[in-house]
Every structure is written in structure tokens, then in C-alpha cells.
Coordinates of C-alpha atoms in Angstrom, one line a residue:
Chain Q
M21 CA 11.0 21.9 38.1
T22 CA 9.0 24.0 35.5
S23 CA 9.0 22.9 32.0
T24 CA 11.1 24.8 29.6
F25 CA 9.6 23.2 26.6
S26 CA 8.2 26.3 24.8
M27 CA 11.4 28.3 25.4
D28 CA 13.5 25.5 24.0
W29 CA 11.7 25.6 20.7
L30 CA 11.6 29.4 20.6
F31 CA 15.4 29.3 21.0
A32 CA 15.8 26.6 18.4
A33 CA 13.9 28.5 15.9
L34 CA 15.9 31.7 16.7
I35 CA 19.3 30.0 16.4
F36 CA 18.2 28.4 13.2
F37 CA 17.4 31.8 11.7
I38 CA 20.5 33.3 13.1
G39 CA 22.5 30.6 11.3
A40 CA 20.5 31.1 8.1
Y41 CA 21.0 34.8 8.3
C42 CA 24.8 34.3 8.8
M43 CA 24.8 32.2 5.6
A44 CA 22.7 34.6 3.7
V45 CA 24.6 37.8 4.3
S46 CA 28.3 36.6 4.5
R47 CA 30.6 36.3 1.6
N48 CA 33.3 34.6 3.6
L49 CA 33.3 30.8 3.1
I50 CA 34.5 30.2 6.7
K51 CA 31.6 32.3 8.1
Q52 CA 29.3 30.3 5.9
L53 CA 30.6 27.1 7.4
I54 CA 30.0 28.7 10.9
G55 CA 26.5 29.6 9.9
L56 CA 25.9 25.8 8.8
E57 CA 27.1 24.7 12.2
I58 CA 24.8 27.2 14.0
I59 CA 21.9 25.8 12.0
S60 CA 22.7 22.2 13.0
K61 CA 23.0 23.3 16.6
A62 CA 19.5 24.5 16.5
A63 CA 18.4 21.0 15.3
L64 CA 20.3 19.4 18.3
I65 CA 18.5 21.7 20.7
A66 CA 15.1 20.5 19.2
L67 CA 16.2 17.0 19.5
I68 CA 17.2 17.1 23.2
S69 CA 14.1 19.1 24.0
A70 CA 11.9 16.6 22.3
G71 CA 13.5 13.8 24.3
A72 CA 13.0 15.6 27.5
F73 CA 9.3 16.3 26.7
S74 CA 8.5 12.8 25.9
G75 CA 10.4 11.4 28.8
N76 CA 12.7 9.6 26.5
T77 CA 16.0 11.3 27.5
N78 CA 18.2 8.1 27.0
L79 CA 17.2 7.7 23.3
A80 CA 17.6 11.4 22.6
Q81 CA 21.0 11.4 24.3
A82 CA 22.2 8.5 22.3
L83 CA 20.9 10.2 19.0
I84 CA 22.7 13.5 19.9
I85 CA 26.0 11.9 20.6
T86 CA 25.9 10.2 17.3
V87 CA 24.9 13.4 15.5
I88 CA 27.8 15.2 17.1
L89 CA 30.1 12.5 15.8
V90 CA 28.7 12.9 12.3
E91 CA 29.0 16.7 12.5
A92 CA 32.7 16.6 13.5
V93 CA 33.3 14.4 10.4
I94 CA 31.3 16.8 8.1
V95 CA 33.1 19.9 9.5
A96 CA 36.5 18.3 9.1
T97 CA 35.7 17.5 5.4
G98 CA 34.3 21.0 4.9
L99 CA 37.4 22.6 6.3
A100 CA 39.6 20.5 4.2
L101 CA 37.7 21.5 1.1
L102 CA 38.1 25.2 2.1
V103 CA 41.9 24.7 2.5
K104 CA 42.1 23.1 -0.9
N105 CA 40.0 25.9 -2.3
Y106 CA 42.3 28.6 -0.7
R107 CA 45.3 26.9 -2.2
L108 CA 43.9 26.7 -5.7
N109 CA 42.0 30.1 -5.9
G110 CA 43.9 32.2 -3.3
S111 CA 40.7 33.5 -1.8
I112 CA 37.8 32.6 0.6
D113 CA 35.3 34.8 -1.1
I114 CA 32.1 32.9 -2.3
K115 CA 31.7 35.4 -5.1
K116 CA 34.9 34.2 -6.7
L117 CA 33.5 30.7 -7.1
D118 CA 32.1 31.1 -10.5
N119 CA 34.2 29.0 -12.9
L120 CA 31.2 26.6 -13.8
R121 CA 28.8 28.2 -16.2
G122 CA 26.4 26.8 -18.6
Chain Y
M18 CA 18.2 -2.3 9.8
T19 CA 17.3 -5.6 8.1
T20 CA 20.0 -8.1 9.0
E21 CA 19.6 -10.7 6.2
L22 CA 21.2 -8.4 3.7
L23 CA 23.6 -6.6 6.0
S24 CA 26.7 -8.2 4.2
Y25 CA 25.9 -6.0 1.2
S26 CA 27.0 -3.0 3.3
I27 CA 29.6 -4.6 5.4
I28 CA 31.7 -6.3 2.7
P29 CA 32.4 -3.1 0.6
L30 CA 33.4 -1.4 3.9
L31 CA 36.0 -4.2 4.5
S32 CA 37.2 -3.9 1.0
A33 CA 37.6 -0.1 1.5
L34 CA 39.7 -0.9 4.5
A35 CA 41.8 -3.5 2.5
I36 CA 42.5 -1.5 -0.6
P37 CA 44.9 1.3 0.9
F38 CA 47.1 -1.5 2.5
L39 CA 47.1 -4.0 -0.3
G40 CA 47.1 -1.6 -3.3
R41 CA 49.8 0.7 -1.9
T42 CA 52.4 -0.4 -4.1
N43 CA 50.5 -1.6 -7.2
R44 CA 47.5 0.3 -8.7
K45 CA 46.3 -2.9 -10.4
I46 CA 45.5 -4.6 -7.1
S47 CA 43.3 -1.9 -5.9
E48 CA 41.4 -1.9 -9.1
I49 CA 40.9 -5.7 -9.0
I50 CA 39.8 -5.7 -5.4
A51 CA 37.2 -3.0 -6.1
N52 CA 35.9 -4.7 -9.3
V53 CA 35.7 -8.1 -7.8
T54 CA 33.9 -7.0 -4.7
L55 CA 31.2 -5.2 -6.6
L56 CA 30.9 -8.0 -9.3
A57 CA 30.5 -10.6 -6.5
G58 CA 27.8 -8.5 -4.8
L59 CA 25.9 -8.1 -8.1
A60 CA 26.1 -11.8 -9.0
N61 CA 24.9 -12.5 -5.5
L62 CA 21.9 -10.2 -5.8
A63 CA 21.1 -11.6 -9.2
Y64 CA 21.1 -15.0 -7.7
I65 CA 18.6 -13.9 -5.1
I66 CA 16.4 -12.3 -7.7
F67 CA 16.3 -14.9 -10.3
H68 CA 16.5 -18.1 -8.2
P69 CA 13.3 -20.0 -8.9
M70 CA 13.0 -21.2 -5.1
N71 CA 13.0 -17.6 -4.0
R72 CA 10.7 -16.6 -6.8
N73 CA 8.1 -19.4 -6.1
S74 CA 7.9 -18.6 -2.5
D75 CA 7.2 -14.8 -3.2
Y76 CA 10.5 -14.1 -1.5
A77 CA 9.0 -15.1 1.8
V78 CA 12.5 -16.2 3.1
F79 CA 13.6 -12.6 3.2
S80 CA 11.8 -9.9 5.1
F81 CA 12.6 -7.3 2.6
D82 CA 10.4 -5.7 0.0
G83 CA 10.9 -5.3 -3.7
L84 CA 12.0 -1.7 -3.3
T85 CA 15.1 -2.7 -1.2
I86 CA 16.3 -5.5 -3.4
T87 CA 15.8 -3.3 -6.6
M88 CA 17.6 -0.4 -5.0
L89 CA 20.5 -2.7 -4.0
F90 CA 20.7 -4.1 -7.4
T91 CA 20.8 -0.5 -9.0
I92 CA 23.6 0.6 -6.6
Y93 CA 25.8 -2.4 -7.3
M94 CA 25.2 -2.2 -11.0
V95 CA 26.0 1.5 -11.4
A96 CA 29.0 1.3 -9.0
L97 CA 30.4 -1.7 -10.9
C98 CA 30.1 0.2 -14.2
C99 CA 31.7 3.4 -12.9
V100 CA 34.6 1.5 -11.3
F101 CA 35.1 -0.6 -14.3
F102 CA 35.1 2.5 -16.5
A103 CA 37.5 4.3 -14.1
S104 CA 40.0 1.4 -14.2
A105 CA 39.7 0.9 -17.9
S106 CA 40.2 4.6 -18.8
H107 CA 43.3 4.9 -16.3
M108 CA 41.5 7.9 -14.9
V109 CA 42.9 7.4 -11.4
K110 CA 46.5 8.3 -11.1
A111 CA 48.8 6.0 -9.0
E112 CA 49.4 8.4 -6.2
K113 CA 45.6 9.1 -5.9
N114 CA 44.9 6.0 -4.1
A115 CA 41.7 7.4 -2.3
F116 CA 39.3 6.9 -5.3
Y117 CA 38.5 3.2 -4.9
P118 CA 38.1 3.2 -1.1
L119 CA 35.8 6.3 -1.3
I120 CA 33.6 4.6 -3.9
M121 CA 33.5 1.4 -1.7
I122 CA 32.6 3.5 1.4
S123 CA 29.8 5.2 -0.5
V124 CA 28.5 1.9 -1.8
S125 CA 28.4 0.7 1.7
A126 CA 26.7 3.8 3.0
M127 CA 24.1 3.7 0.2
S128 CA 23.3 0.0 0.9
S129 CA 22.9 0.9 4.6
M130 CA 20.4 3.6 3.7
V131 CA 18.4 1.2 1.7
L132 CA 18.5 -1.3 4.4
A133 CA 17.6 1.2 7.1
R134 CA 14.4 0.6 9.0
D135 CA 14.2 3.8 11.0
Y136 CA 14.6 7.5 10.2
F137 CA 17.6 8.1 12.3
T138 CA 19.7 5.3 10.6
L139 CA 18.5 6.8 7.2
Y140 CA 19.9 10.1 8.4
I141 CA 23.3 8.8 9.6
F142 CA 24.1 6.9 6.4
M143 CA 22.8 9.9 4.3
E144 CA 25.5 12.1 6.0
A145 CA 28.2 9.3 5.5
L146 CA 27.2 9.2 1.8
A147 CA 27.4 13.0 1.6
V148 CA 30.9 13.2 3.0
T149 CA 32.3 10.6 0.6
S150 CA 30.5 12.5 -2.3
F151 CA 32.2 15.8 -1.4
S152 CA 35.6 14.1 -1.3
L153 CA 34.9 12.4 -4.6
I154 CA 33.9 15.6 -6.4
A155 CA 36.9 17.5 -5.0
G156 CA 39.2 14.7 -6.4
E157 CA 39.2 16.6 -9.7
E158 CA 42.5 18.3 -10.3
G159 CA 41.2 21.8 -11.6
K160 CA 39.2 24.4 -10.0
G161 CA 35.8 22.9 -11.1
G162 CA 36.0 20.1 -8.6
I163 CA 36.5 22.1 -5.6
E164 CA 33.8 24.6 -6.6
G165 CA 31.2 21.9 -7.1
A166 CA 32.1 20.3 -3.7
I167 CA 31.8 23.6 -1.8
K168 CA 28.5 24.4 -3.3
Y169 CA 27.3 20.9 -2.6
I170 CA 28.2 21.1 1.1
L171 CA 26.9 24.6 1.6
L172 CA 23.6 24.1 -0.2
T173 CA 22.7 20.6 1.1
F174 CA 23.8 20.7 4.7
P175 CA 20.9 22.7 5.9
A176 CA 18.7 19.9 4.7
S177 CA 20.1 17.6 7.4
A178 CA 19.1 20.2 10.1
L179 CA 15.5 20.0 8.7
I180 CA 15.6 16.2 8.8
L181 CA 16.9 16.3 12.5
I182 CA 14.1 18.6 13.4
G183 CA 11.7 16.3 11.8
I184 CA 13.1 13.4 13.8
A185 CA 12.7 15.4 16.9
I186 CA 9.0 16.1 16.2
M187 CA 8.5 12.5 15.5
L188 CA 10.1 11.5 18.8
M189 CA 7.9 13.9 20.6
S190 CA 4.5 12.9 19.0
G191 CA 4.9 9.1 19.1
G192 CA 8.1 8.4 20.9
T193 CA 9.3 6.2 18.0
I194 CA 11.2 6.7 14.8
N195 CA 10.8 3.1 13.4
F196 CA 9.3 2.8 9.8
D197 CA 6.8 0.2 10.8
M198 CA 5.6 1.9 13.9
I199 CA 5.2 5.3 12.0
N200 CA 3.1 3.4 9.4
S201 CA 0.7 2.1 12.0
S202 CA 0.3 5.4 13.9
P203 CA -1.0 8.0 11.6
S204 CA -1.1 11.1 13.9
T205 CA -0.9 14.7 13.1
G206 CA 2.4 15.1 14.8
N207 CA 3.9 12.3 12.7
L208 CA 2.6 13.9 9.6
A209 CA 4.2 17.2 10.5
A210 CA 7.5 15.5 11.2
L211 CA 7.3 13.7 7.8
A212 CA 6.6 17.1 6.1
F213 CA 9.8 18.5 7.6
I214 CA 11.8 15.3 6.5
T215 CA 10.2 15.6 3.0
L216 CA 11.5 19.1 2.8
G217 CA 15.0 18.0 3.8
F218 CA 15.1 15.2 1.3
A219 CA 13.7 17.4 -1.5
I220 CA 16.8 19.6 -1.0
K221 CA 19.0 16.6 -1.2
A222 CA 17.3 15.4 -4.3
G223 CA 17.6 18.7 -6.0
L224 CA 13.9 19.4 -6.8
F225 CA 13.0 22.7 -8.3
P226 CA 13.6 25.6 -5.8
F227 CA 16.6 23.8 -4.4
H228 CA 18.3 22.6 -7.5
F229 CA 21.3 25.0 -7.7
W230 CA 24.0 22.8 -6.5
T231 CA 23.2 19.8 -8.8
P232 CA 24.6 21.0 -12.2
D233 CA 27.7 22.5 -10.6
A234 CA 28.4 19.3 -8.7
Y235 CA 27.9 17.1 -11.7
Q236 CA 29.9 19.3 -14.1
G237 CA 32.8 20.0 -11.7
A238 CA 33.3 16.3 -10.7
P239 CA 35.7 13.9 -12.5
S240 CA 33.9 12.1 -15.4
A241 CA 33.5 8.7 -13.9
V242 CA 32.4 10.3 -10.6
S243 CA 29.7 12.4 -12.3
A244 CA 28.2 9.1 -13.9
Y245 CA 28.3 7.7 -10.4
L246 CA 26.6 10.7 -8.7
A247 CA 24.0 11.3 -11.3
G248 CA 23.3 7.6 -11.7
V249 CA 22.8 6.5 -8.1
V250 CA 24.3 8.7 -5.3
T251 CA 22.0 11.7 -5.4
K252 CA 19.1 9.4 -6.2
I253 CA 19.6 7.3 -3.1
S254 CA 20.3 10.1 -0.8
G255 CA 17.3 12.2 -1.9
I256 CA 14.6 10.6 -4.0
Y257 CA 14.7 7.2 -2.6
A258 CA 13.8 8.6 0.8
L259 CA 11.1 10.6 -0.8
V260 CA 9.5 7.5 -2.4
K261 CA 9.9 5.8 1.0
I262 CA 8.0 8.7 2.8
C263 CA 5.3 8.7 0.1
M264 CA 4.8 5.0 0.8
T265 CA 4.4 5.9 4.5
I266 CA 2.0 8.9 4.1
R267 CA -0.1 7.0 1.7
L268 CA -1.4 5.1 4.8
F269 CA -2.3 8.4 6.5
G270 CA -5.3 8.9 4.2
E271 CA -6.9 12.3 3.7
P272 CA -4.7 14.5 6.1
A273 CA -1.6 13.6 4.0
K274 CA -3.0 15.1 0.7
P275 CA -1.5 18.6 1.3
V276 CA 2.0 17.3 1.8
A277 CA 1.7 15.1 -1.2
F278 CA 0.4 18.0 -3.3
A279 CA 3.3 20.2 -2.4
L280 CA 5.6 17.5 -3.4
L281 CA 3.7 16.9 -6.7
L282 CA 3.8 20.7 -7.4
A283 CA 7.6 20.7 -6.8
G284 CA 8.0 17.6 -9.0
V285 CA 6.1 19.1 -12.0
L286 CA 7.9 22.5 -11.7
T287 CA 11.1 20.4 -11.6
L288 CA 10.5 18.5 -14.7
I289 CA 9.5 21.7 -16.6
F290 CA 12.5 23.8 -15.4
G291 CA 15.0 21.0 -15.9
A292 CA 13.9 20.3 -19.6
I293 CA 13.8 24.1 -20.4
A294 CA 17.3 24.7 -18.9
A295 CA 18.7 21.6 -20.6
L296 CA 17.7 23.1 -24.0
M297 CA 20.0 26.1 -23.5
Q298 CA 23.2 24.4 -22.2
K299 CA 26.3 24.3 -24.3
D300 CA 28.4 21.9 -22.2
M301 CA 27.5 18.2 -22.5
K302 CA 27.9 17.2 -18.9
R303 CA 25.9 20.4 -17.8
M304 CA 23.1 19.5 -20.2
L305 CA 23.0 15.9 -18.9
A306 CA 22.9 17.2 -15.4
F307 CA 19.8 19.4 -16.2
S308 CA 18.2 16.5 -17.9
S309 CA 18.8 14.5 -14.7
I310 CA 17.0 17.2 -12.6
S311 CA 14.0 16.9 -15.1
Q312 CA 13.8 13.1 -14.6
M313 CA 13.9 13.7 -10.7
G314 CA 10.7 15.8 -11.3
Y315 CA 9.0 12.8 -13.0
I316 CA 9.9 10.5 -10.1
A317 CA 8.7 12.9 -7.4
A318 CA 5.5 13.7 -9.2
G319 CA 4.8 9.9 -9.7
A320 CA 5.4 9.1 -6.1
A321 CA 3.4 12.0 -4.8
T322 CA 0.2 10.7 -6.5
L323 CA 0.3 8.2 -3.5
T324 CA -1.2 5.5 -5.7
P325 CA 0.4 2.0 -6.1
V326 CA 0.8 2.5 -9.8
G327 CA 2.5 5.9 -9.3
I328 CA 4.9 4.5 -6.7
I329 CA 5.8 1.5 -8.8
G330 CA 6.3 3.8 -11.8
A331 CA 8.6 6.0 -9.5
I332 CA 10.7 3.0 -8.4
L333 CA 10.9 1.8 -11.9
H334 CA 12.0 5.2 -13.1
I335 CA 14.7 5.4 -10.5
F336 CA 16.1 2.1 -11.9
N337 CA 15.8 3.2 -15.6
H338 CA 17.3 6.6 -14.7
A339 CA 20.3 4.8 -13.3
T340 CA 20.7 2.8 -16.6
F341 CA 20.4 5.5 -19.1
K342 CA 21.9 8.4 -17.2
T343 CA 25.0 6.4 -16.4
S344 CA 25.3 5.3 -20.0
L345 CA 25.2 8.9 -21.2
F346 CA 27.5 10.2 -18.6
L347 CA 30.1 7.4 -19.3
N348 CA 29.8 8.3 -23.1
S349 CA 30.4 11.9 -22.4
A350 CA 33.5 10.7 -20.3
A351 CA 34.7 8.7 -23.3
I352 CA 34.2 11.7 -25.6
E353 CA 36.1 13.9 -23.1
K354 CA 39.0 11.5 -23.1
S355 CA 39.1 11.1 -26.9
A356 CA 38.3 14.5 -28.2
G357 CA 39.6 16.4 -25.1
T358 CA 36.4 18.6 -24.5
T359 CA 32.8 18.4 -23.4
D360 CA 31.9 21.7 -25.0
M361 CA 29.3 20.8 -27.6
R362 CA 30.2 23.8 -29.9
K363 CA 33.6 22.4 -30.5
M364 CA 32.4 19.0 -31.4
G365 CA 30.5 17.6 -34.5
G366 CA 30.7 14.6 -36.8
L367 CA 32.1 12.2 -34.2
E368 CA 29.7 9.5 -35.6
K369 CA 32.3 8.3 -38.1
N370 CA 35.1 8.0 -35.6
M371 CA 33.1 6.8 -32.7
P372 CA 30.2 4.7 -34.0
Y373 CA 29.7 2.5 -30.8
T374 CA 29.5 5.5 -28.5
S375 CA 27.1 7.1 -30.8
W376 CA 24.8 4.0 -30.9
T377 CA 24.8 3.4 -27.2
S378 CA 24.0 7.1 -26.6
I379 CA 21.1 6.9 -29.1
I380 CA 19.6 4.0 -27.1
A381 CA 20.0 5.6 -23.9
L382 CA 18.5 8.9 -25.1
F383 CA 15.4 7.2 -26.7
S384 CA 14.9 5.5 -23.3
T385 CA 15.2 8.8 -21.4
A386 CA 12.5 10.4 -23.9
G387 CA 10.4 7.4 -23.6
V388 CA 10.3 5.8 -27.0
P389 CA 8.1 2.7 -26.8
P390 CA 10.1 -0.6 -26.9
L391 CA 12.7 0.7 -24.3
S392 CA 12.5 0.7 -20.6
G393 CA 12.0 4.4 -20.0
F394 CA 8.8 4.3 -21.9
W395 CA 7.1 2.0 -19.5
S396 CA 8.0 3.8 -16.3
K397 CA 7.0 7.2 -17.8
L398 CA 3.8 5.6 -18.9
L399 CA 3.0 4.4 -15.5
I400 CA 3.8 7.9 -13.9
I401 CA 1.6 9.6 -16.5
V402 CA -1.3 7.2 -16.1
A403 CA -1.1 7.5 -12.3
L404 CA -1.2 11.2 -12.6
W405 CA -4.2 11.1 -14.9
V406 CA -6.1 8.7 -12.8
S407 CA -5.6 10.4 -9.5
G408 CA -7.1 13.6 -11.0
F409 CA -4.0 15.7 -11.7
K410 CA -4.9 15.9 -15.5
L411 CA -2.9 19.1 -16.1
A412 CA 0.2 17.7 -14.5
A413 CA -0.2 14.5 -16.7
V414 CA -0.4 16.6 -19.9
L415 CA 2.6 18.7 -18.8
A416 CA 4.6 15.4 -18.1
L417 CA 3.6 14.2 -21.6
V418 CA 4.5 17.5 -23.4
F419 CA 7.9 17.8 -21.5
S420 CA 8.7 14.2 -22.4
I421 CA 8.6 15.3 -26.0
L422 CA 10.9 18.3 -25.1
T423 CA 13.3 15.7 -23.6
L424 CA 13.5 14.0 -27.0
A425 CA 14.1 17.5 -28.6
Y426 CA 17.0 18.5 -26.5
F427 CA 18.6 15.1 -26.7
M428 CA 18.2 15.1 -30.5
M429 CA 20.0 18.5 -30.6
M430 CA 22.8 17.1 -28.4
Q431 CA 23.2 14.0 -30.7
K432 CA 23.1 16.3 -33.8
K433 CA 25.8 18.6 -32.4
V434 CA 28.1 15.9 -31.1
F435 CA 27.8 13.0 -33.5
F436 CA 26.0 13.9 -36.7
G437 CA 27.0 16.5 -39.5
K438 CA 30.2 17.0 -41.2
P439 CA 33.4 16.0 -39.3
R440 CA 35.5 18.9 -38.1
E441 CA 39.1 19.2 -39.2
E442 CA 40.6 19.2 -35.8
L443 CA 38.6 16.1 -34.8
K444 CA 39.8 14.0 -37.8
D445 CA 42.0 11.7 -35.8
V446 CA 39.8 11.1 -32.8
R447 CA 39.8 7.3 -31.9
E448 CA 36.9 5.2 -30.7
A449 CA 37.2 4.4 -26.9
S450 CA 38.8 1.1 -26.1
A451 CA 36.6 -2.1 -25.8
Y452 CA 36.8 -2.0 -22.0
M453 CA 35.7 1.6 -21.8
L454 CA 32.7 0.7 -24.0
A455 CA 31.6 -2.3 -22.0
P456 CA 29.7 -0.5 -19.3
A457 CA 27.7 1.4 -21.8
F458 CA 26.9 -1.7 -23.7
L459 CA 25.8 -3.5 -20.5
M460 CA 23.5 -0.6 -19.7
S461 CA 22.1 -0.6 -23.4
L462 CA 21.4 -4.3 -23.0
I463 CA 19.6 -3.9 -19.7
I464 CA 17.6 -0.9 -21.2
V465 CA 16.5 -3.0 -24.2
L466 CA 15.9 -6.2 -22.2
S467 CA 13.9 -4.7 -19.4
G468 CA 11.9 -2.8 -21.9
I469 CA 11.0 -5.9 -23.8
F470 CA 10.4 -8.2 -20.8
F471 CA 8.6 -5.4 -18.9
P472 CA 5.7 -7.5 -17.9
Y473 CA 8.0 -9.7 -15.8
V474 CA 9.6 -6.7 -14.2
F475 CA 6.2 -5.3 -13.3
E476 CA 5.0 -8.5 -11.9
F477 CA 8.2 -8.9 -9.7
L478 CA 7.7 -5.4 -8.3
G479 CA 4.0 -5.8 -8.0
K480 CA 4.4 -9.0 -6.1
T481 CA 6.9 -7.7 -3.5
L482 CA 5.8 -4.2 -3.0

């Protein structure tokens, strides 16, 4: 089987920048959260590729399953915050979040 | 993880599980459980630190270093002060039973971060800590809390992806993520991995180009929570890991210099930016937040010199920052409760009505600015000396100059809030109750004592580091 190592990291970098672009251009808070998730998926691809490259697939698998668990918790918290924000402000526009000023 | 001290992270977790069940009907019970858990942990740590048998054997019984035990002590001290303040000021409403369990879970997560001995454990507990912080910030009733929490999650979550990529590179280059193994295998791959991880934790710590979330999160959070966040949470989740990484790349020798220099540059820019921004603030909590950013710059610059003196100075400054910033934030919380505002333009002449709050904040601000007998002076002195000795003379001069600017903006705050003629509408403001003053008094006592007995503190850290 040919090694796909370089392609893995190319796609990891590409997916990272897609996520960053999504966060940079979008004003919708839900799209921003989706952008965050895409960024963290890039990190997961990097992790599993590193595990396959160094022949340490078991450790990489264990790490990735733990990270998926952590991400589920973070996304649940983030969505709960967005729901509370929508109830208070009636909008999911990030530009409307400017109550705190110095 | 080190197993000897594991109980410091497990017992708060059990207490967090117990509080919602036992305190369901009575708010007093949850307050008592939270306070007693933290007080017991603090007494236990103090026993370990001050017991002559442990000291004479140079702490050989335990396999930890001075950094771990100092950080654990700091975590428990600040958490106890904030929980005590919250229960004394009746900040938490009866139906909001989530406050104490969340604080307990975050104490547990922080202790686990400090006890972690590999990068993945560090990452996992950093995320656990972040989740509890979002929830604590969003506990504020108004619109400020939710805004701070959303900015916190959106601006710091990319940092965890960077840390994970760093762990991936580490796994690829050496096949290990253990602290000790990384220390003993200084390869280029590990250095690249640590550079990624440094970038991630610099975002978490709120260093200069990534500081946008910090003031909003601190200003939006409920008062006791912002003292807790500024005093210890963001310090452990960001700057502690940076100091730990600096202790590792110190062993890598010459190739590590560029990484350390980048961190030093970020640190110096942070301390300049934070001090200048703090001068222009009108809200007391926001000003304290920018001052906190500025102090993070001192710690990062001190650790990035990669000298033992710089790293000890950085660790001491984390401890000192926890004492004086908690004291100042709790004082601002007491003022908010008494006078009903944190806007400095609407205050003035509170000295007569709130003399004790005024005095504790004077001690804390002198310590922040580095006035000699107090503890803040010694840690800043160590950092500036380390910068000068390792050849960054301009950085040392800048750190000294902006230390004076720190005194300037704090004196402006003190003048606007406490000195001057009392305002008509603030005539009948009352001093906070004795229970609410107790944490600030404890912190002032620690500031003064650890300043006067500094040689002993230095000896303790120097021996165990």
C-alpha cells in the first residue's frame, strides 16, 4: 500500500484554512461554530496521519476517540451559549455582540 | 499524571457531584460543602509545604517539583477566596445551583493540568477547564456575560487545534508525548511541535496579538467569577503551560533560541500594550483586565529568557499575580455591590465610606507596581534582572519603564474611586461586610508576608525546581 502521508498533511492544511476562512468571512454565529469544528477536524486528520506514519496507530486511535469526546462536550456548550444568546439578543449576528466597551 | 497528589483533583470532583444532590433544598449546605472542601485541601497543602520532615528531606518523599506544589497552593487559595466571597455576598441565587459545582469541576481540572506529565493530558484538562469557564462566564444575568463567553469560545478554540497539531508532530518525530521523554530527546521535530504548542497556549494566555477575548470575558463575567478567572483560571490554562514549555526547551540548547525569542517579543509587546490600554479605560473591571494582560507579558518575557532566574521569577509572578489581582477584583466586586456600578466616572470619595476596601486595594496595587517591601517587587526584580543578564537590555529597560506606568494607572484608579470629595449620590454607601472583606485581607497578608520573608520563598523554589 502506498503511503498517503504527504497528501494527509496537504488536506489537513487545506481543511484548516477552509475552517479559518469560514470563521473570518461569516457573520453568522452558527457558521462560526461550524468553522471551528472544521478547524478541529484538520487537527484530527493530522493526528491520525502522524499515528499511521510512526506505526503507533493504537495510541493515535485512543487519542482521537478522547478528542472526539471532548469536542462533543465543547460543541454542546457552544450551542447552549448560542441558544441563550438568541433568547437574550434575538439575533445570531456576531456584529451585534458589542455591549462591552471600554 | 503524578499519583501522589491525585486526591487534589479527585476530591473536588466528588464534591461537585455531591453538591447538586445535598444542596438541592438548602443553599447553605452547598456553600458549606464547597468552602470546606477547598479549605481542607489548602490546609493539607500547607501541611505538606511547611512540615519540617518534608522540608529537611528536600521533599524527596514526593516526586513532584516546586512548580507543581506552588501552583496547587495558588489554585486552592484563589478558589477558596472566590467561593468564600461568593457565599458571603449572597451573589448566587438559590435557583442557580450550578455555580459551586462548576467552580469545583474547574478546580479539579486545573489541579489535573498541573499534575499532568504528558502533553495530551494537559490538553484534555485544558479543554475541561475551558468548558467550565464558558459556563461560569455565561452565568451572568445580563447581556455582558453571554457576549464574553461567546467571544471566549470563538477566539480561543482554534488554539486547541494548534495544540493538537503540535501533539501530532511530536508523535511523529519521537513517538512519545511524555514530558520527561521529550526533555531527554531534543530533536528538531520536537522543537517544531513545541513551537506549535507554544502558539496555542499563547492564544489561551491572551498574549499580545491574541488578547481580544480577555477584557470582554473578564468584564462580562459575574464579579466573583472574574476574580477567579483573572486570578487563576486563565493563568493555569495558558501561562503555566508556557512556563512548563520554557523549562523543556531550555534543555534543547541553541536551536530553541528562535522560539524563545518569539515568545519574549510577544511578552514585551503584551506588557507595553496592556499598560497603555489600561490607562485609557473608564470601567474598573476592564482596567483591571488590561492590567492583568500586562502582567502576563512580564511572566512570558521572564520565562522566555530560559534562565533559571527568569523561570523562578515567572513562577513567583504567577503566584503574586494571583494574590494581588484576586484582591483587586474582589474589591471591585465589593464596590459594585455597595455603590452599584463599576464605572470609574461615577465614583469618587469612597475612602471615607469604605476604608478597609481602600487599604487592601492600596496594598494590592503597590504590589502590582512593584513597590519594594511587597511580594510583587521581588518577582519583577527577578524577571528584569534575568532579562538584563541574558542580553535583552532593551526589554529589561522597557519592563522597568512600564512597571512605573503600572503605578501611574493604578494611582489614577485609586484617585478616581477612593480619593477626592465624596459624591452626593454616594453619601450613604456602606462598607462591605466583614466576611466579604476577609478574602482581600487574607490576600494582603500573604502579599506582605511573602514580600518580607522572600528569601525563604526563594530558597524553597530554588531547592525544588
